[in-house]
CSV table of C-alpha atoms in Angstrom, one decimal:
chain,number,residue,atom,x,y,z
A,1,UNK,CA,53.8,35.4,106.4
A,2,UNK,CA,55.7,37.4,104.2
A,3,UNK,CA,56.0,37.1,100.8
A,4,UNK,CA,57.8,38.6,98.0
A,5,UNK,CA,55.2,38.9,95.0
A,6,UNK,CA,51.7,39.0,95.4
A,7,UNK,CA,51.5,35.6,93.5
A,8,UNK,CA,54.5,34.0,95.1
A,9,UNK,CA,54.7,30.4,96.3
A,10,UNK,CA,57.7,30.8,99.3
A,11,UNK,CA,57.2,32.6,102.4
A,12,UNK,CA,58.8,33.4,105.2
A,13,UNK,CA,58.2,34.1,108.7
A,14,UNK,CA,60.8,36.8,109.3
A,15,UNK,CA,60.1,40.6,107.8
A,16,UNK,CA,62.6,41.2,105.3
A,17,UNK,CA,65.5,43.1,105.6
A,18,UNK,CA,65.7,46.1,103.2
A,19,UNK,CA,69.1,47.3,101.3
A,20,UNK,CA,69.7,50.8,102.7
A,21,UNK,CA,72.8,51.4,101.0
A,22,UNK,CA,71.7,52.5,97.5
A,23,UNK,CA,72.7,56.0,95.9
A,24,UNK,CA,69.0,56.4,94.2
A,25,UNK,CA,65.7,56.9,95.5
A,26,UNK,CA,64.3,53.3,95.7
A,27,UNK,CA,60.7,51.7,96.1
A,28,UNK,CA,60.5,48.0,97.7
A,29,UNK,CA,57.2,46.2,97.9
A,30,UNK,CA,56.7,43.5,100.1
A,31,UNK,CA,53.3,41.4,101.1
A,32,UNK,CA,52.4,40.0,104.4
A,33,UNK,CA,49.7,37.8,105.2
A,34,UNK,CA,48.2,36.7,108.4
A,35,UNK,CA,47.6,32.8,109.4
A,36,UNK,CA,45.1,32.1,111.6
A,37,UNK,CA,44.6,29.4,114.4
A,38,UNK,CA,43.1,26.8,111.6
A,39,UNK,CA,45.9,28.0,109.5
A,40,UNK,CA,44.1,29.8,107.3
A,41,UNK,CA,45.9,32.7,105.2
A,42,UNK,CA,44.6,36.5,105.0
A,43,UNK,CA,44.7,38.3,101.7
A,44,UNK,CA,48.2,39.5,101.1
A,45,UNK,CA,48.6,42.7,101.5
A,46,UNK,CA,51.5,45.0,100.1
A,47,UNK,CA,54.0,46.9,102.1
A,48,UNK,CA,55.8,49.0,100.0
A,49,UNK,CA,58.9,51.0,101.5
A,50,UNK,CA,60.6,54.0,99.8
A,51,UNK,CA,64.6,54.2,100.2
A,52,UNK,CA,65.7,58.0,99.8
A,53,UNK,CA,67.8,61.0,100.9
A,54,UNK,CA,66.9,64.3,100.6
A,55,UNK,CA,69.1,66.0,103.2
A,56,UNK,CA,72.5,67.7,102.6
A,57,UNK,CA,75.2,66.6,104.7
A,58,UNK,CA,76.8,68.3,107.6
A,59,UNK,CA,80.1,69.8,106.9
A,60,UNK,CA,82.6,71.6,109.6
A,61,UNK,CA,85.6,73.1,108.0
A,62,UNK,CA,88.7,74.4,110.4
A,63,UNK,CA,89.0,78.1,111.0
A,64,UNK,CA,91.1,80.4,109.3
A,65,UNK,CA,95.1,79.6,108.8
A,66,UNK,CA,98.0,81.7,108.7
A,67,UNK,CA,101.4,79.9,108.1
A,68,UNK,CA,104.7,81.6,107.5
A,69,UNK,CA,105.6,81.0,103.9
A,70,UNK,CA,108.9,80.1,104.6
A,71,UNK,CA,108.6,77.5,107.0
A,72,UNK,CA,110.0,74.2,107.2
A,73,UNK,CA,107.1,72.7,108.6
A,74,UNK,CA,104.3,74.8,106.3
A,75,UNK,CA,103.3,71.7,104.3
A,76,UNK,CA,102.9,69.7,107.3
A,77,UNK,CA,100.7,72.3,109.1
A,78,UNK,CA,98.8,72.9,106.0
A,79,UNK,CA,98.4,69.2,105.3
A,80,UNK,CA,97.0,69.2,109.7
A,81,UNK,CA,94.3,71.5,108.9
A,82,UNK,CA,92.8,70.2,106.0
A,83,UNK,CA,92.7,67.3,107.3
A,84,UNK,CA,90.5,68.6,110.2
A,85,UNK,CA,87.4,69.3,108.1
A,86,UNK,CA,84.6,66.4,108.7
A,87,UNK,CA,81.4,65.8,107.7
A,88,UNK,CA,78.6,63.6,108.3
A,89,UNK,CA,75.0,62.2,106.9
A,90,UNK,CA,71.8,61.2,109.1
A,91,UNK,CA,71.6,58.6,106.8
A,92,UNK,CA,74.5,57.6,105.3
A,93,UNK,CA,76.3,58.5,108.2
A,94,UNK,CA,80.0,59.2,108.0
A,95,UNK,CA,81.0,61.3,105.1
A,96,UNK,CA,84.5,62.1,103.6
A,97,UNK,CA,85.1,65.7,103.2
A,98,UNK,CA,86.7,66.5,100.1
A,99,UNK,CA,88.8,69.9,99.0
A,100,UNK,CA,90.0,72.1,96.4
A,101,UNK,CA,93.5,73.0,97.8
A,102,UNK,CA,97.0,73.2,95.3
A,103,UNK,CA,100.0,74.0,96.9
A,104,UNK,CA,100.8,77.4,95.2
A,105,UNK,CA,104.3,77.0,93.1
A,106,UNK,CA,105.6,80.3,95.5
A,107,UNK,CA,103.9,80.3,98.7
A,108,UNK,CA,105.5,83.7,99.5
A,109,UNK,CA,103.7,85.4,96.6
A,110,UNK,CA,100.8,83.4,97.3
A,111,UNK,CA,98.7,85.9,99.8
A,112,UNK,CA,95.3,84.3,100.5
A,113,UNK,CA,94.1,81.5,99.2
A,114,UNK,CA,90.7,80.3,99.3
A,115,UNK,CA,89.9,76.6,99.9
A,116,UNK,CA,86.9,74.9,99.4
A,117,UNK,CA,85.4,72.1,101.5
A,118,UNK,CA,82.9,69.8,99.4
A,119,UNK,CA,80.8,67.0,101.6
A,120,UNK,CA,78.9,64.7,99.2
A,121,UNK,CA,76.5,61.5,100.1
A,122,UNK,CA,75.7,58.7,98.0
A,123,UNK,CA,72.4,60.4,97.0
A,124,UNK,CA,74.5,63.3,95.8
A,125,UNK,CA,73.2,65.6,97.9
A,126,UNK,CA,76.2,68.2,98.2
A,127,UNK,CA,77.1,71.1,100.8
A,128,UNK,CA,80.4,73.4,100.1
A,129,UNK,CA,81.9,75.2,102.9
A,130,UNK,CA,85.3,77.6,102.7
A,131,UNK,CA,88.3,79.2,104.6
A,132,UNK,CA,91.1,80.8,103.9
A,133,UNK,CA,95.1,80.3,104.0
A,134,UNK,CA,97.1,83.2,104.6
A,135,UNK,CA,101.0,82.6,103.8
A,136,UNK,CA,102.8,85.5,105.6
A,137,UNK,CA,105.0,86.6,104.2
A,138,UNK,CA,108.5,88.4,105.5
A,139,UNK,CA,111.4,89.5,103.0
A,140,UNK,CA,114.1,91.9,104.3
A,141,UNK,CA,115.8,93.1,101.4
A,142,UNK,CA,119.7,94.5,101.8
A,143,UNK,CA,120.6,97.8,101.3
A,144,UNK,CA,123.6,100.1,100.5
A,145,UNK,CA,123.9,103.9,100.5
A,146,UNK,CA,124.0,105.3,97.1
A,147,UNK,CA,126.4,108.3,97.9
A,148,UNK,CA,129.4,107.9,99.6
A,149,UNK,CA,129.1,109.8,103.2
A,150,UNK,CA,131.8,111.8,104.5
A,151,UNK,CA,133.1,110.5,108.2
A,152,UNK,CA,134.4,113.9,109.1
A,153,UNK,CA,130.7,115.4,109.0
A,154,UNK,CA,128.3,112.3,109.1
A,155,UNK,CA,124.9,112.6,108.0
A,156,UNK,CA,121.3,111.6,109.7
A,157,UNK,CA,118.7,109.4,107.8
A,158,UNK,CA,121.3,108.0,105.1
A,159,UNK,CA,119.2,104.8,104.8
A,160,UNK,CA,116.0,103.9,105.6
A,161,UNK,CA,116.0,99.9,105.3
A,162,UNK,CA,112.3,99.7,105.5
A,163,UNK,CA,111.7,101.1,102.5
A,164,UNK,CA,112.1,98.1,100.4
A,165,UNK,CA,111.4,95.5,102.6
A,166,UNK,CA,107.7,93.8,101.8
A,167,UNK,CA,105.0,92.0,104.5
A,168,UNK,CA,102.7,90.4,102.3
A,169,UNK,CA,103.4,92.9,99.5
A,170,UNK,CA,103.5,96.0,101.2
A,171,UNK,CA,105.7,98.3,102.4
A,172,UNK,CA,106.5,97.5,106.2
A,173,UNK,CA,106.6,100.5,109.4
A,174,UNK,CA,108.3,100.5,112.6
A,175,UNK,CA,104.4,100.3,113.8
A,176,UNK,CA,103.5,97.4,111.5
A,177,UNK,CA,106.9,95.2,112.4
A,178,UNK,CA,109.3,94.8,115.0
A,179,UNK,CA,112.9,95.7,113.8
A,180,UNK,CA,115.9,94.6,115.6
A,181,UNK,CA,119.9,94.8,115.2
A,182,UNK,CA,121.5,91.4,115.3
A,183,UNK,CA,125.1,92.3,114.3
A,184,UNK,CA,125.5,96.2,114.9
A,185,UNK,CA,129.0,97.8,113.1
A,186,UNK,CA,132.4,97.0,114.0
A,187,UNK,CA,134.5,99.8,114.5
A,188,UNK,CA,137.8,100.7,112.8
A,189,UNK,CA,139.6,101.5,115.7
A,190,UNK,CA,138.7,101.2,119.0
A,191,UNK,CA,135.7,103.8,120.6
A,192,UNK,CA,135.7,105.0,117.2
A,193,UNK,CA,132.1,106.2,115.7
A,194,UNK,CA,130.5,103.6,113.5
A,195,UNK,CA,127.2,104.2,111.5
A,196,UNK,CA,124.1,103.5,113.6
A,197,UNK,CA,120.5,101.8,112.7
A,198,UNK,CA,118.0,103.4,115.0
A,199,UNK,CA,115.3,100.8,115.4
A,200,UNK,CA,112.4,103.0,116.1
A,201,UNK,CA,112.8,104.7,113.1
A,202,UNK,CA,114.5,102.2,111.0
A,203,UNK,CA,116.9,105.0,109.7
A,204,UNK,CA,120.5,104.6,109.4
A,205,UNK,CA,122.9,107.2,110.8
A,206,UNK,CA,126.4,108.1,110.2
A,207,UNK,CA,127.9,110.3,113.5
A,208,UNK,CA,130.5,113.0,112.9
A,209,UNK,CA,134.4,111.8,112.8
A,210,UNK,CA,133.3,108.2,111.6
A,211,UNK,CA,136.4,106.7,110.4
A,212,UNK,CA,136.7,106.2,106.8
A,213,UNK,CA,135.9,102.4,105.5
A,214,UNK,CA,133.2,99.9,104.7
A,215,UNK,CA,130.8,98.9,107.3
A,216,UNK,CA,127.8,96.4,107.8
A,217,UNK,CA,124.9,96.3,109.3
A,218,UNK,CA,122.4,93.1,109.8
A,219,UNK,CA,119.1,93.9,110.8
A,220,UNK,CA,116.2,91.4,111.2
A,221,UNK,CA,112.0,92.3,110.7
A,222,UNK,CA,109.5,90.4,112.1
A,223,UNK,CA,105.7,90.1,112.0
A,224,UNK,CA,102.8,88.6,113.6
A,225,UNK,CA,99.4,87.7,112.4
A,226,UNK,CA,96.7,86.1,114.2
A,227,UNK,CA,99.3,84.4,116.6
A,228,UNK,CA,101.9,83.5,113.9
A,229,UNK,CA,105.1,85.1,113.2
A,230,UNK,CA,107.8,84.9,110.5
A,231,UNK,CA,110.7,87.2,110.6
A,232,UNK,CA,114.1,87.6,107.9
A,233,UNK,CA,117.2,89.4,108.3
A,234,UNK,CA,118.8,91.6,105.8
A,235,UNK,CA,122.5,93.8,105.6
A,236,UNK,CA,123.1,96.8,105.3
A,237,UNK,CA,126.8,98.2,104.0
A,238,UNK,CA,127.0,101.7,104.9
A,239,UNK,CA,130.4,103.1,102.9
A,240,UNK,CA,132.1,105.7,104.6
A,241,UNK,CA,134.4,108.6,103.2
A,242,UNK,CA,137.6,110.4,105.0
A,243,UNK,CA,137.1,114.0,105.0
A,244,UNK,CA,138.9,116.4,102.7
A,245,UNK,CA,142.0,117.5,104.2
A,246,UNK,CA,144.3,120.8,103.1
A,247,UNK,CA,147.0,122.1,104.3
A,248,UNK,CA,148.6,125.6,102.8
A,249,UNK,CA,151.6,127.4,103.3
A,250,UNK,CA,152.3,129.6,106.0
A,251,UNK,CA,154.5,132.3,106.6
A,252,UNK,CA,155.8,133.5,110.1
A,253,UNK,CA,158.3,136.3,111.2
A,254,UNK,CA,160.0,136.6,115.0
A,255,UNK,CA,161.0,140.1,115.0
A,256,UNK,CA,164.1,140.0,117.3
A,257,UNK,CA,166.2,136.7,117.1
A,258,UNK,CA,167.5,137.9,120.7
A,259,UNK,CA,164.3,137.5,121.9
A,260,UNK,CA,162.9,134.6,120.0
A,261,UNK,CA,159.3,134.0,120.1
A,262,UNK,CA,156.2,132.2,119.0
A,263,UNK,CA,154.7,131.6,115.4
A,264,UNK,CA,151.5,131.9,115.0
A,265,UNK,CA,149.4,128.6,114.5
A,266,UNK,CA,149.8,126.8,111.1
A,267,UNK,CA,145.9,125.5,111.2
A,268,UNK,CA,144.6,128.6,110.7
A,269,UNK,CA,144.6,128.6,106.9
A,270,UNK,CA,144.5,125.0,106.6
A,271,UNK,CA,141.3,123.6,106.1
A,272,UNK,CA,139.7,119.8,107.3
A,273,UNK,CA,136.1,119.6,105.4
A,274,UNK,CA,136.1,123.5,104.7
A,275,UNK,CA,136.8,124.5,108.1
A,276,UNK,CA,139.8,125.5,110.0
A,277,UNK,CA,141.4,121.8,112.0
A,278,UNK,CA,141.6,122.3,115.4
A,279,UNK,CA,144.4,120.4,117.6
A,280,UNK,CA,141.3,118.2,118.4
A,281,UNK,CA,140.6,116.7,115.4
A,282,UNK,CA,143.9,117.0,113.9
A,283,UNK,CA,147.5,115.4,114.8
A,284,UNK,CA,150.1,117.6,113.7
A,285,UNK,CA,154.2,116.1,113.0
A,286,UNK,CA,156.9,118.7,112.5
A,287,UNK,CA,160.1,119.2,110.8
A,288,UNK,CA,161.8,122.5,112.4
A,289,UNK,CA,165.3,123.8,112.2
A,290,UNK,CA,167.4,122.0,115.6
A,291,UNK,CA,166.4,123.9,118.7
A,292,UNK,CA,163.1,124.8,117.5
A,293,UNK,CA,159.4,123.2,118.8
A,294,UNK,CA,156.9,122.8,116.5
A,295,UNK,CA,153.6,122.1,119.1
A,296,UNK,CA,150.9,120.1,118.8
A,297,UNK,CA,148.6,123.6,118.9
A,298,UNK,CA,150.2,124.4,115.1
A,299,UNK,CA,152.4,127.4,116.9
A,300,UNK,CA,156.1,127.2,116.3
A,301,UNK,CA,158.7,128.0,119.5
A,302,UNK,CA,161.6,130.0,118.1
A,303,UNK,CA,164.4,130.1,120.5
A,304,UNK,CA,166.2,133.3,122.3
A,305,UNK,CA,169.5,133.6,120.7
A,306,UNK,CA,168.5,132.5,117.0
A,307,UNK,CA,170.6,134.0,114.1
A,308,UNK,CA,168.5,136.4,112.2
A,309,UNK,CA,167.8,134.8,108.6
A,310,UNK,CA,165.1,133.0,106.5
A,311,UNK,CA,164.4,129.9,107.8
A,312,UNK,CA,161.6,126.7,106.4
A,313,UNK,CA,160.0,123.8,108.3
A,314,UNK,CA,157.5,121.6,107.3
A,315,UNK,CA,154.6,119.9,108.7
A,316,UNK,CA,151.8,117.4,108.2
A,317,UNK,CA,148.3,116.7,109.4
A,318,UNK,CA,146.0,114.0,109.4
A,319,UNK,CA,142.6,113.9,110.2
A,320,UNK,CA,141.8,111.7,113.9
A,321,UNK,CA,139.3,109.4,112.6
A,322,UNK,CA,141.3,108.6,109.5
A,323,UNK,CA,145.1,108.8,110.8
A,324,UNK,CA,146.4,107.9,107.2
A,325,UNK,CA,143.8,111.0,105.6
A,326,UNK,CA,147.0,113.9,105.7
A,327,UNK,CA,147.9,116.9,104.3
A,328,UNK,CA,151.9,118.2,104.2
A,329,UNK,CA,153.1,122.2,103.4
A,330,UNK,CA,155.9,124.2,104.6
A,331,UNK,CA,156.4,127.6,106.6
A,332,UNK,CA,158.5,130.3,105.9
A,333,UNK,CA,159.7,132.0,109.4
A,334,UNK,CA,161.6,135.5,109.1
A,335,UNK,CA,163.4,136.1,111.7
A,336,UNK,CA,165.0,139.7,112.9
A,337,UNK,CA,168.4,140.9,114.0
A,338,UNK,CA,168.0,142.3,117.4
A,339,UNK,CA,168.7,146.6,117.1
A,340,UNK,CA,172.3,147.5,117.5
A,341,UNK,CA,172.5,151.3,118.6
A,342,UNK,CA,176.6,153.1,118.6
A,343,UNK,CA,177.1,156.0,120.3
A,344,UNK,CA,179.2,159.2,120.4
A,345,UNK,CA,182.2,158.6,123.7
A,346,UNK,CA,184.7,160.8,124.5
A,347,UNK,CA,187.9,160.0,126.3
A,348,UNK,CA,190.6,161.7,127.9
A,349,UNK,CA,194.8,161.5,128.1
A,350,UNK,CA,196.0,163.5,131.0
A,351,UNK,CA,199.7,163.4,129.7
């Protein structure tokens, strides 16, 4: 029989059933006497059972995170993986895991952040586990060249877009990111020269006889860490200048009008960045006296049979890449009298 107290009047012939779900160590007594065939009763005797949990809980926590800090769905994964740590209790058995996460006010600024997994049973016993969230982070900033380059010349290594673009903080490398062009320049005229981003260097280019004018560039950077990969795009707006065009006057002389002849080339003194234009990167118009050729070499055709005199024509250039980037001057062309020669006769009157 068992019995409650060691004085107490009711008994019962089932073995109690003990209240295992306490949060404090706890100490039950109960007696128990045997009844014999004549139904005589033993001396009680106490059975005294102690309730209590020494053992910290089991506690798995997910592996490491990284989430690109711009992503639509990064609160969703986020929320997915915390909600993968569990933990458990040999006596209590099932145990919610709590955490320490706060969604940072700018996850791209964020970096790491540490999270803490807490697993706590009702005897307090408490075991704290951690990982980490890494927000990667991706900004392509847009660039523009500080000093206007001249298209006549061009000039390597104008821009390096790179240089302030950040992954996780830092300064990216062509080794550290992938770099591609998604909208490469449009060209002011057709199979003209437009400024070029090389993408294994991430250096922008401006060829030789690049059309004057404005031109963009979009680019895009992408990075991948432990499986995940966030990318961003950026502009670039490369400005372009014509080249400095001159031309200066000219003077010519055709020694025997008779004759006629050539005048030497115009371009010679002229000057298209500093240096003499040639007919290839030059168009040249003319405004000659009638019968004359002005040619597209910068030479002037003087006809045979021209009057000896002082004559003026005048002429313009402008620069191939940038047909509106002209120059205009004049030339003065002396031309010569062919040589007259009289001499002596004699003659003869027979009557």
């Amino acid at each position: 029989l068992w019995y409650t107290a060691p004085t107490a009047t009711v008994s019962s012939t089932t073995a109690p059933t003990i209240d295992t779900n306490v949060t404090t160590k706890t100490v039950v007594t109960h007696y128990v006497a045997v009844v014999n065939a004549q139904g005589c009763e033993s001396t009680r005797v106490p059975i005294t059972l102690t309730i209590d949990d020494t053992t910290n809980p089991s506690l798995s926590v997910p592996p490491a995170l990284v989430v690109d800090c711009k992503s639509a769905t990064r609160t969703a994964t986020i929320d997915a993986w915390l909600a993968q740590a569990t933990a458990s209790d040999t006596c209590q058995g099932v145990v919610t895991p709590t955490n320490d996460y706060t969604p940072p006010a700018d996850p791209c600024a964020a970096g790491t952040t540490t999270v803490t997994f807490t697993a706590k049973d009702k005897f307090g016993n408490t075991v704290t586990k951690t990982s980490v969230i890494t927000n990667l982070s991706v900004i392509a900033n847009g660039d523009t060249n500080t000093t206007t380059i001249n298209g006549g010349t061009g000039a390597p290594n104008v821009i390096d877009v790179l240089s302030n673009d950040k992954v996780n903080g830092k300064t990216p490398t062509v080794s550290t990111v992938s770099l591609t062009v998604t909208n490469p320049a449009t060209p002011k005229q057709s199979g003209a020269n437009v400024p070029t981003l090389d993408k294994t260097t991430g250096k922008v280019t401006v060829p030789p006889s690049t059309p004057a004018g404005t031109y963009t560039i979009v680019y895009q950077i992408c990075a991948t860490l432990s499986g995940t990969t966030a990318c961003d795009s950026a502009i670039v707006t490369v400005t372009v200048s014509a080249s400095q065009i001159e031309a200066n006057p000219d003077t010519g002389n055709v020694p025997n009008g008779a004759n006629g002849g050539t005048v030497s080339s115009v371009l010679s003194n002229d000057k298209l960045n500093g240096v003499p234009p040639t007919q290839g990167t030059v168009t040249i118009t003319w405004n000659v006296p009638s019968g004359w050729t002005g040619n597209p070499d910068g030479t002037i055709t003087v006809p045979a049979g021209t009057r000896s005199g002082t004559y003026t024509a005048t002429y313009t250039i402008c620069e191939k890449a940038n047909p509106g980037n002209c120059a205009s001057s004049v030339v003065t062309v002396t031309v010569g009298a062919p040589p007259i020669v009289a001499n002596p006769d004699t003659g003869n009157v027979p009557n």
